[in-house]
Coordinates of C-alpha atoms and ligand atoms in Angstrom, one line a residue:
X1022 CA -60.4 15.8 -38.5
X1023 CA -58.7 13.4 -41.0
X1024 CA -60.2 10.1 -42.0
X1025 CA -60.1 7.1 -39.9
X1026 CA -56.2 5.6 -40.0
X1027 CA -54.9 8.8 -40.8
X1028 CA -52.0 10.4 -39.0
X1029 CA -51.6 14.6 -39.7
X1030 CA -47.8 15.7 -39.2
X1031 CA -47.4 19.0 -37.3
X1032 CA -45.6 21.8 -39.7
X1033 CA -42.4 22.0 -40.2
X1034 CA -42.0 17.8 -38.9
X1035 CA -42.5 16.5 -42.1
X1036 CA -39.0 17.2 -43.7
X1037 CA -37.6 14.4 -42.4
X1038 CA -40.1 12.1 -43.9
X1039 CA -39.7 13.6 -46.9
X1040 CA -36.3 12.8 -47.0
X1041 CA -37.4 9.1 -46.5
X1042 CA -36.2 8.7 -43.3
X1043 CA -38.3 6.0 -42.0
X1044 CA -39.2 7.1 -38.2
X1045 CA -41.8 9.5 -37.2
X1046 CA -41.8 10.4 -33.5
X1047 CA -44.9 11.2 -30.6
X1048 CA -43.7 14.5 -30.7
X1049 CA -44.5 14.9 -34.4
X1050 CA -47.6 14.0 -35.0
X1051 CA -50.8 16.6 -34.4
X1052 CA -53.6 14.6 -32.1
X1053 CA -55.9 17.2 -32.9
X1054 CA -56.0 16.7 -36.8
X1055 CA -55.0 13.0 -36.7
X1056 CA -57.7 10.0 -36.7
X1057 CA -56.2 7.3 -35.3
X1058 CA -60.2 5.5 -34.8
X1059 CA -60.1 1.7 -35.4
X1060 CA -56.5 1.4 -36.1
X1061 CA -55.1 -1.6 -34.2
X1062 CA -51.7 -1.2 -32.2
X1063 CA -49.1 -2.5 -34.9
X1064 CA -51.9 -1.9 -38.0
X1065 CA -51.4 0.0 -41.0
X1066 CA -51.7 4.0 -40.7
X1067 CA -51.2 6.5 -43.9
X1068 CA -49.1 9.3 -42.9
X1069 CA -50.1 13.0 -44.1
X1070 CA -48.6 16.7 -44.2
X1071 CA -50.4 19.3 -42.8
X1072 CA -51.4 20.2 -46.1
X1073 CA -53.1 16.9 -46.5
X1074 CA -50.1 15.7 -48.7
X1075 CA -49.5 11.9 -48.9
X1076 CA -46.4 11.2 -47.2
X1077 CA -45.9 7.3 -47.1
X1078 CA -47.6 4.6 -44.8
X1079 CA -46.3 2.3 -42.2
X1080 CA -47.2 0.6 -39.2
X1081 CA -48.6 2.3 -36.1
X1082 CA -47.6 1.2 -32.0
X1083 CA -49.2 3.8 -29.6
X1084 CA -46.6 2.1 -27.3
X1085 CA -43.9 3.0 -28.7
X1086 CA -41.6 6.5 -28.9
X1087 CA -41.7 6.0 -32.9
X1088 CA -45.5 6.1 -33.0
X1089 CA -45.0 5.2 -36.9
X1090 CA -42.3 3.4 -38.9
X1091 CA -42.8 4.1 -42.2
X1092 CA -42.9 0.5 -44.9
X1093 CA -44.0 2.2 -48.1
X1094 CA -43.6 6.3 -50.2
X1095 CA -45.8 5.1 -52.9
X1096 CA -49.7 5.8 -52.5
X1097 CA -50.6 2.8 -54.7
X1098 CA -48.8 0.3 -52.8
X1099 CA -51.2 -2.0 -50.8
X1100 CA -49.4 -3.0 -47.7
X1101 CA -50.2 -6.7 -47.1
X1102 CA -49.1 -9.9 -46.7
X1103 CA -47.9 -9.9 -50.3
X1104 CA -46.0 -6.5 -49.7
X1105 CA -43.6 -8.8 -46.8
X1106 CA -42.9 -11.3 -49.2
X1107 CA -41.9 -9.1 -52.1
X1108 CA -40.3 -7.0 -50.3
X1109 CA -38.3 -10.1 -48.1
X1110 CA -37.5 -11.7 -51.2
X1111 CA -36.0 -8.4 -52.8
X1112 CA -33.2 -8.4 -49.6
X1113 CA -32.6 -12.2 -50.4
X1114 CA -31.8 -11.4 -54.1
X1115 CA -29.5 -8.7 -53.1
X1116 CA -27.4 -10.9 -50.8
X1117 CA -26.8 -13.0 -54.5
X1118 CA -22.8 -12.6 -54.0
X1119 CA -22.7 -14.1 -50.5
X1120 CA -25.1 -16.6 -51.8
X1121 CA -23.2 -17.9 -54.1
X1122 CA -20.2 -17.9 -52.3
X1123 CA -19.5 -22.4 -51.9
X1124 CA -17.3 -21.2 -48.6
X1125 CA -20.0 -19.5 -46.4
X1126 CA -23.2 -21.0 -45.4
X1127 CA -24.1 -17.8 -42.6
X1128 CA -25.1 -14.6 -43.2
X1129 CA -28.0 -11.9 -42.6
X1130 CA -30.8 -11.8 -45.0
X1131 CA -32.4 -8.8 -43.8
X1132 CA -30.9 -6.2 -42.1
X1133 CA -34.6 -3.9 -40.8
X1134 CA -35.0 -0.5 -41.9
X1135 CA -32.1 -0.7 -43.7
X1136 CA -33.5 -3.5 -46.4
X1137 CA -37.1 -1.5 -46.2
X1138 CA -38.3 -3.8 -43.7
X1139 CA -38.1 -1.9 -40.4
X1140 CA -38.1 -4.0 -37.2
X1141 CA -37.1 -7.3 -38.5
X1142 CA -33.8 -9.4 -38.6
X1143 CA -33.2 -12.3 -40.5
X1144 CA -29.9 -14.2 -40.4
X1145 CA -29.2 -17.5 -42.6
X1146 CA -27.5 -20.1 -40.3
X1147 CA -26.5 -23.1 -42.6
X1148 CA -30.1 -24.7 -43.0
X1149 CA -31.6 -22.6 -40.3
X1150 CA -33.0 -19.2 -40.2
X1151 CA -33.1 -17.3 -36.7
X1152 CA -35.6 -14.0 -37.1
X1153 CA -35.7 -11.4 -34.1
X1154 CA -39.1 -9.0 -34.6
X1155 CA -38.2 -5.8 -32.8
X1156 CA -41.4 -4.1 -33.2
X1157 CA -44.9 -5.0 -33.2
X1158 CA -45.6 -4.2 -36.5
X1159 CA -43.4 -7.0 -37.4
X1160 CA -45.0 -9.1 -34.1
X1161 CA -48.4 -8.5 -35.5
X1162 CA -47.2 -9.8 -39.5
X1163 CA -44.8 -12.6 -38.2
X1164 CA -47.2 -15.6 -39.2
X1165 CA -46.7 -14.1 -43.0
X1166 CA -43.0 -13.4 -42.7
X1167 CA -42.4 -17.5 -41.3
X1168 CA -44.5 -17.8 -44.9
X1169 CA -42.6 -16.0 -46.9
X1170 CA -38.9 -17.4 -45.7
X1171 CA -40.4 -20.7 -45.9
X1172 CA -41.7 -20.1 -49.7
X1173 CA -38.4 -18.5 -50.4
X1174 CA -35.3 -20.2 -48.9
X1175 CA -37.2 -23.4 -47.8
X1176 CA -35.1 -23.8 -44.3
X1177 CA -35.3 -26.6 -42.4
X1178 CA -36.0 -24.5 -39.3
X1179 CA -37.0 -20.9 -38.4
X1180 CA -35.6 -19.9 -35.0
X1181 CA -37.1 -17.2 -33.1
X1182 CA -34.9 -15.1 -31.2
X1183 CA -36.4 -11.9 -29.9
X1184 CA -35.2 -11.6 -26.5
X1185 CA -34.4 -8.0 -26.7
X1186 CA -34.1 -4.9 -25.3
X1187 CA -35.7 -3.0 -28.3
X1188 CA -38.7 -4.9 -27.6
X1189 CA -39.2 -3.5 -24.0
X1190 CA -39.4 0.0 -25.6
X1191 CA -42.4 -1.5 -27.6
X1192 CA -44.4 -2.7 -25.1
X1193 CA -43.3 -6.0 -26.0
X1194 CA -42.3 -9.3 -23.8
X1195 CA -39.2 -11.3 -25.0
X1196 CA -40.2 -14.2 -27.1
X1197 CA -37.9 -17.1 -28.2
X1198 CA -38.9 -20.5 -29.5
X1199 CA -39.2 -22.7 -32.9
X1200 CA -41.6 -20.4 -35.2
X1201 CA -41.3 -23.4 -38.3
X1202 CA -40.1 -27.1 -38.7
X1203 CA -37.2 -28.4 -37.3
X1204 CA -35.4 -27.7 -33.6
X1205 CA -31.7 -26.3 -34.5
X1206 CA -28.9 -28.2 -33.3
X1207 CA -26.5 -27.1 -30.2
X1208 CA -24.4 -26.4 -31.5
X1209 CA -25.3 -25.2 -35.4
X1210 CA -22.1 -25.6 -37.3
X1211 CA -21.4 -23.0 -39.9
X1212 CA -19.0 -22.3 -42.2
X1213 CA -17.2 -18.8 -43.2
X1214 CA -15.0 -18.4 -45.5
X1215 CA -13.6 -21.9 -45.0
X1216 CA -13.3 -21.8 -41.0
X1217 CA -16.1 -23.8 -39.0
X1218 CA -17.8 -22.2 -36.2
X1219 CA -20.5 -23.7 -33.4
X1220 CA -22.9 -21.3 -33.0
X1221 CA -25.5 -21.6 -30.1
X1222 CA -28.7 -19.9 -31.7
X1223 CA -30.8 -20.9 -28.5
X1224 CA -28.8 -18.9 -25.8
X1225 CA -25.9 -17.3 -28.0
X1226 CA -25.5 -13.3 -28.2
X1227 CA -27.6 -11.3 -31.1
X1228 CA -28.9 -14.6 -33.2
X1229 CA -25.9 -16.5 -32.3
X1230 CA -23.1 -15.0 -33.6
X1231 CA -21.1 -11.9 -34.8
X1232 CA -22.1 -12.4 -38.5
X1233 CA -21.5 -8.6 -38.8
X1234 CA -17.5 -9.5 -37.6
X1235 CA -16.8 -11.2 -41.3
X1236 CA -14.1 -8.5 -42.8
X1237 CA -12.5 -8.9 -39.4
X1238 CA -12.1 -12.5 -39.5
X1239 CA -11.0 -12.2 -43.3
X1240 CA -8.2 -9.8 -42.6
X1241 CA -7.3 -12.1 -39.2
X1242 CA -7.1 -15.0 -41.9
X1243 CA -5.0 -13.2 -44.5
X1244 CA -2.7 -10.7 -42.6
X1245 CA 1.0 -11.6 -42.7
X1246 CA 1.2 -9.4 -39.1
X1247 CA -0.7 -12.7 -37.4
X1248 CA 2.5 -15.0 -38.6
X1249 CA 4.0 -16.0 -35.5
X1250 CA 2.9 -13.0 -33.7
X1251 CA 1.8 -13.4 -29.4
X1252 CA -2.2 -12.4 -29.8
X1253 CA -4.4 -11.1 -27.1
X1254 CA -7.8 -11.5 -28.5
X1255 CA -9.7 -9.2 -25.9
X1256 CA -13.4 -9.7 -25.5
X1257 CA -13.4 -13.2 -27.5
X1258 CA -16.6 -14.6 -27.0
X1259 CA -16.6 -18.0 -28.5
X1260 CA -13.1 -17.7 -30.2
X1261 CA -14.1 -16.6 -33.7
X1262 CA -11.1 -14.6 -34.0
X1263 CA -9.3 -16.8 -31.8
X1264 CA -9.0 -19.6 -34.7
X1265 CA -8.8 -17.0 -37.5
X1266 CA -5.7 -16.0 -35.7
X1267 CA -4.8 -19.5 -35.1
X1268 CA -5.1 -20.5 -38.8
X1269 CA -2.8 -17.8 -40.1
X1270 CA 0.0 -18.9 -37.7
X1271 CA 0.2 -16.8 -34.7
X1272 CA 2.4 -18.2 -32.3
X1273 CA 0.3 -17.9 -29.1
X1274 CA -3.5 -16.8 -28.6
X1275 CA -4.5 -15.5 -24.5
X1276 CA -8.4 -14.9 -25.0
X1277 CA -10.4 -12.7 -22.3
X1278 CA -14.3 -12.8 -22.0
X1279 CA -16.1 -12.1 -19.2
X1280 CA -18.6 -15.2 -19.9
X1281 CA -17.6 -18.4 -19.0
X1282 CA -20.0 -20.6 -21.4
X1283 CA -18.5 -18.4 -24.5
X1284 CA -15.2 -19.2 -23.4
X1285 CA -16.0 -22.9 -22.8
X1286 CA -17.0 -22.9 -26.8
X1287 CA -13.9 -22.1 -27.8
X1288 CA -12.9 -25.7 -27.4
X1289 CA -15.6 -26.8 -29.8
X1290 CA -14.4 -23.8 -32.3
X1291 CA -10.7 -25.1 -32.3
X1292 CA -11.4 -28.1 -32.9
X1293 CA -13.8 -27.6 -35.7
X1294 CA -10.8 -26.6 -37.4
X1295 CA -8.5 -29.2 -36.5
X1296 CA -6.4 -26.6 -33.8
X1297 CA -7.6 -28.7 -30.8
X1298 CA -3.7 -29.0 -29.8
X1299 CA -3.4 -25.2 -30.1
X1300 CA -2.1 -23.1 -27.1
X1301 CA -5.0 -21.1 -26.5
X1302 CA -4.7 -19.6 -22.9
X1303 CA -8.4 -18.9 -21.7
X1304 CA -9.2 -16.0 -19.6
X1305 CA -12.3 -15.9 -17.7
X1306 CA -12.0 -12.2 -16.3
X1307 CA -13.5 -8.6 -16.6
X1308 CA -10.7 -7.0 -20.0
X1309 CA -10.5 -3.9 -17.8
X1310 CA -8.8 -5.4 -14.9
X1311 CA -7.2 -7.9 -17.1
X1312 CA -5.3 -5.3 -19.1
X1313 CA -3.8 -3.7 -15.6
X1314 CA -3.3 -6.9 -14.9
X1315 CA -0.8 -7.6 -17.8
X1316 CA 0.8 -4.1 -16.9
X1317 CA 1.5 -5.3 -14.0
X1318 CA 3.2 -8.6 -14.9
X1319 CA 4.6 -6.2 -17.5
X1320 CA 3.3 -8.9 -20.2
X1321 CA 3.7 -7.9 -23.7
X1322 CA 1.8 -9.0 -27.1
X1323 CA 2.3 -8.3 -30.6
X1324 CA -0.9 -8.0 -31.9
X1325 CA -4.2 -7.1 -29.2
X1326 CA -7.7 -7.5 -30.5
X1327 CA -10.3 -5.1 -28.7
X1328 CA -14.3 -6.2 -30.0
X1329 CA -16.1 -5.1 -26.5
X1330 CA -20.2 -4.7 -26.5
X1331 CA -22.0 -1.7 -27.1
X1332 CA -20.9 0.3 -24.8
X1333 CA -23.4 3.4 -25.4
X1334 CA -26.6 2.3 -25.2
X1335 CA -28.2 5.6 -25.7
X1336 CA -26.8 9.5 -26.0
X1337 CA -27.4 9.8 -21.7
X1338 CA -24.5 6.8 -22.0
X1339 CA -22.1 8.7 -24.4
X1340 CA -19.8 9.5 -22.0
X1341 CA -19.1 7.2 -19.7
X1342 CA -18.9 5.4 -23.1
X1343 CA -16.3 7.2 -24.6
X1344 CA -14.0 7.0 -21.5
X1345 CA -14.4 3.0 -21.4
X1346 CA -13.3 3.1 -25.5
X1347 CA -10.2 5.5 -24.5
X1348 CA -9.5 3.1 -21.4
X1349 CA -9.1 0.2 -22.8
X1350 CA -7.4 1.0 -25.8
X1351 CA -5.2 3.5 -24.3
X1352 CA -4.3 0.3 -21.9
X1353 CA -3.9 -2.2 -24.9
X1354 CA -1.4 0.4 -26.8
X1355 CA 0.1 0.3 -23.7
X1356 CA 0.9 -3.7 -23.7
X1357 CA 1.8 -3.8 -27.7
X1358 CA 5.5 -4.3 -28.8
X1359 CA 6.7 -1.5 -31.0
X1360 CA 5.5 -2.7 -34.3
X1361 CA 2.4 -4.2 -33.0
X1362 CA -1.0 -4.0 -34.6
X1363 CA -3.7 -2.7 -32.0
X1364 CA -7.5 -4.0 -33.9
X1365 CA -10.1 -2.2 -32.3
X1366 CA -13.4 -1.8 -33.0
X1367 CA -16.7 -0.2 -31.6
X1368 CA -20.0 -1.1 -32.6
X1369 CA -22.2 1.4 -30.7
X1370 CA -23.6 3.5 -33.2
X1371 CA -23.8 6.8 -31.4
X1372 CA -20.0 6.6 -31.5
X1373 CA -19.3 7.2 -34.9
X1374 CA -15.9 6.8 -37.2
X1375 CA -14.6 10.3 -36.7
X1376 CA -15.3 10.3 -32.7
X1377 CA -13.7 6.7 -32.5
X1378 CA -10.8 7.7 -34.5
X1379 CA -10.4 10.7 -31.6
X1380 CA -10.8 8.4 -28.6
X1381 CA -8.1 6.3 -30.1
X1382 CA -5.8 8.8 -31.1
X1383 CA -6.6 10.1 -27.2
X1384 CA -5.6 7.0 -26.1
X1385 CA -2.8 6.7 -27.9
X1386 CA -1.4 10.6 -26.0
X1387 CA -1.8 8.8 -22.5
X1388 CA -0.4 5.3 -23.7
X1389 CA 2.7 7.6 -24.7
X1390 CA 3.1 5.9 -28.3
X1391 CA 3.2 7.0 -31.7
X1392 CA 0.5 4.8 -33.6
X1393 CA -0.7 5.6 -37.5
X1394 CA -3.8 3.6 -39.0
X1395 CA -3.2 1.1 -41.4
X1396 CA -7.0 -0.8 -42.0
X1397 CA -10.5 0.7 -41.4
X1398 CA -13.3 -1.7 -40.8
X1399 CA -17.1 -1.5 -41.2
X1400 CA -20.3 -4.1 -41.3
X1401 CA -20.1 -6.2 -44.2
X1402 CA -22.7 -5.5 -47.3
X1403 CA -25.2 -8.0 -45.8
X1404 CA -25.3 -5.2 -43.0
X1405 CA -26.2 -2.3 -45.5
X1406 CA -26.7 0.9 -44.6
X1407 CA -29.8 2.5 -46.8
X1408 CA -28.0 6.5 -47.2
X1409 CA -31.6 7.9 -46.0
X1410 CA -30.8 5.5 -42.3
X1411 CA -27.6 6.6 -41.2
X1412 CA -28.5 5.2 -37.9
X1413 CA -27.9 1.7 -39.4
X1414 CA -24.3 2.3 -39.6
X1415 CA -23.3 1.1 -36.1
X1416 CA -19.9 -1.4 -36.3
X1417 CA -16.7 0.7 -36.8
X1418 CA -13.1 -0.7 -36.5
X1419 CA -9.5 0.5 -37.5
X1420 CA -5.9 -1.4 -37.6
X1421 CA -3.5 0.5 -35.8
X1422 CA 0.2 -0.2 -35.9
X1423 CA 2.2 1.0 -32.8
X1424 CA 5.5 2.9 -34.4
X1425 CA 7.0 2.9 -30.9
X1426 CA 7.3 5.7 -28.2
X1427 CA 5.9 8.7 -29.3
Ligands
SAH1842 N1 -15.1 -10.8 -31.2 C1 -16.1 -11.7 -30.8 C2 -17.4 -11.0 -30.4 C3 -17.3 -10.1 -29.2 S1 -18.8 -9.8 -28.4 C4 -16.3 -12.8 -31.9 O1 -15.3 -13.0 -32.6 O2 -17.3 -13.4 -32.0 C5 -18.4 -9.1 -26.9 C6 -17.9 -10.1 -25.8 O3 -17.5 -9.3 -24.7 C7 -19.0 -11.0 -25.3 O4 -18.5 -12.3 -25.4 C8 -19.1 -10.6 -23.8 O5 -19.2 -11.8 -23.0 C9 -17.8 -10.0 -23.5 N2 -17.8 -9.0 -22.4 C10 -18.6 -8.0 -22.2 N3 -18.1 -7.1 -21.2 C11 -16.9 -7.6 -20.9 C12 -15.9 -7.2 -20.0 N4 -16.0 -6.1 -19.2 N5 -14.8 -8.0 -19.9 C13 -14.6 -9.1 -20.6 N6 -15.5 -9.5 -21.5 C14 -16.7 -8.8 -21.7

């Protein structure tokens, strides 16, 4: 048996590891030869080959399918509070272009495995940070990671949003509250490239808002298609596309969300930006009966905006998943002007590009149209995606323009 607060990989498990993939599953790990004696739920663990190789070392739940989620490849490196701060302030200094930027005060600081900090989220809102700790390695260090953001961006609050799912699968309870100085606002005001938004941090989806929706809105802002053009902005939560659309001259705006309280925000988002005389038709309503619903009244647009939630939640979902992505954009092709530009995006990440591209061209068969791509969209670079994490490429959108009847 290994030494105390060693974990022994079973042959042949270790490649991945090797390949500095971050995870190490139940399933991989040899009982027998491990010693997992002393080690706290969430405490450090060093992670070995069957050989007795070094492999790297991370933070241990028993809780948890990933028993292990590896922080550090280097033997040397001692994994303490000191290790958070470095490693938080190395993600900060990478986000120096946003930074920088005078037009945009909101944007994520740390995007979890994919910044080398695995289980933690931290998103810049203005003056505020709002942190979600996914895992309870990052529960059990979050006293030193509220010192370290403090140290380095000096906030005037930190936020504590983790009321999610994720956490469940940790053995965790949701837990939401101030973590560090001041209560944020309701609404938060922030500022993106130029356009204002009220953000709710306290009750609003992921921390807030869809920081991760940024090339969207810039291409909403700057695309000549938008100019006078009748928009359905489907799925619109609190209206960020709604006045990026707006701005850039569209002639009419219908917005459909489900939720009436992100609807109700829309108000404040207009007229943040001086559009509170704006014809914004609001559309409390479920988008897949809403879309029939226009094909009835045989209602046509020029340019449809499709942003729903995840809808594959895991691979048992894929799918039903993959139906609801064809369904609705097969409907929106459906309702577009020839000409029209169809935005659609998906941002589960068990869909991937390719399969998205072939539920849309799908859709496009049963609409009966003849569409071709003209913009692809991803998560911006303060979402990165570290090449050994693919799974941290999730947000996938393209622009498709609707040639006419195929
Ligand atoms: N594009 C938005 C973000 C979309 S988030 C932005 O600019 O910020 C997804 C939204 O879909 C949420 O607001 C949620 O309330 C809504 N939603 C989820 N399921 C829905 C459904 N079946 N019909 C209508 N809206 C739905």
């Amino acid at each position: 048996m290994a030494k105390p607060g060693i974990i022994i990989v079973k042959a042949g498990r270790e490649k991945s590891l090797e390949r500095r993939h971050p995870w190490l599953f139940s399933g991989a790990i040899d009982e027998q030869r491990s010693n997992l004696e002393g080690v706290e739920p969430g405490g450090i663990v060093e992670v070995r080959g069957i050989d007795g190789g070094f492999l790297g070392r991370g933070y241990y739940n028993p809780h948890s399918q990933i028993r292990v989620r590896i922080l550090s490849w280097d033997q040397t490196e001692a994994l303490g509070p000191g290790w958070w701060r470095i490693r938080i302030a190395r993600a900060i200094a990478s986000r120096g272009a946003l930074v920088k930027r005078p037009d945009l005060d909101a944007y994520r600081l740390v995007h979890a495995e994919s910044d080398g900090l695995p289980g933690l989220i931290v998103d810049r809102y203005g003056d505020y940070l709002v942190i979600q700790a996914l895992t309870l390695g990052v529960e059990v260090v979050k006293q030193h990671i509220v010192e370290a953001l403090v140290d380095l961006m000096q906030p005037r609050g930190i936020f504590e949003r983790s009321d999610v799912d994720a956490r469940h699968k940790e053995g965790l309870s949701d837990a939401v509250g101030l973590l560090y100085g001041e209560e944020p606002p309701t609404p938060l005001v922030i500022t993106e490239q130029g356009v204002h938004y009220p953000v709710d941090v306290h009750t609003g989806h992921k921390t807030g808002f869809y920081l991760d929706q940024r090339d969207a809105r810039a291409w909403l802002l700057a695309h000549p298609e938008v100019q006078g053009a009748e928009v359905l902005n489907c799925f619109s939560y609190t209206g960020s596309f709604t006045a990026c659309a707006a701005l850039n001259g569209a002639a009419s705006i219908t917005a459909v969300d489900s939720s009436q309280p992100a609807l109700d925000m829309t108000a404040q988002t207009m007229q943040l930006n001086g559009l509170s005389d704006y014809p914004v038709e609001l559309i409390c309503a479920d988008v897949f009966k809403q879309l029939r619903e226009f094909r009835d009244e045989e209602r046509e647009f020029d340019l449809i905006i499709l942003d729903p939630p995840k809808f594959a939640q895991s691979a048992k979902h894929l799918d039903r998943a993959t139906f609801g992505y064809k369904d609705i954009n097969m409907m929106a092709l459906d309702r577009l002007r020839p000409g029209g530009t169809l935005l659609t995006f998906s941002c589960s990440g068990l869909v991937g590009p390719d399969l998205f591209q072939k539920v849309v061209f799908g859709a496009s068969i049963d609409a009966g149209v003849e569409a071709q791509i003209v913009g692809w969209f991803s998560q911006p670079a303060d979402h990165p995606v570290l090449l050994a994490f693919p799974e941290g490429h999730y947000l996938k959108g393209l622009a498709i323009r609707v040639l006419g009847q195929g």
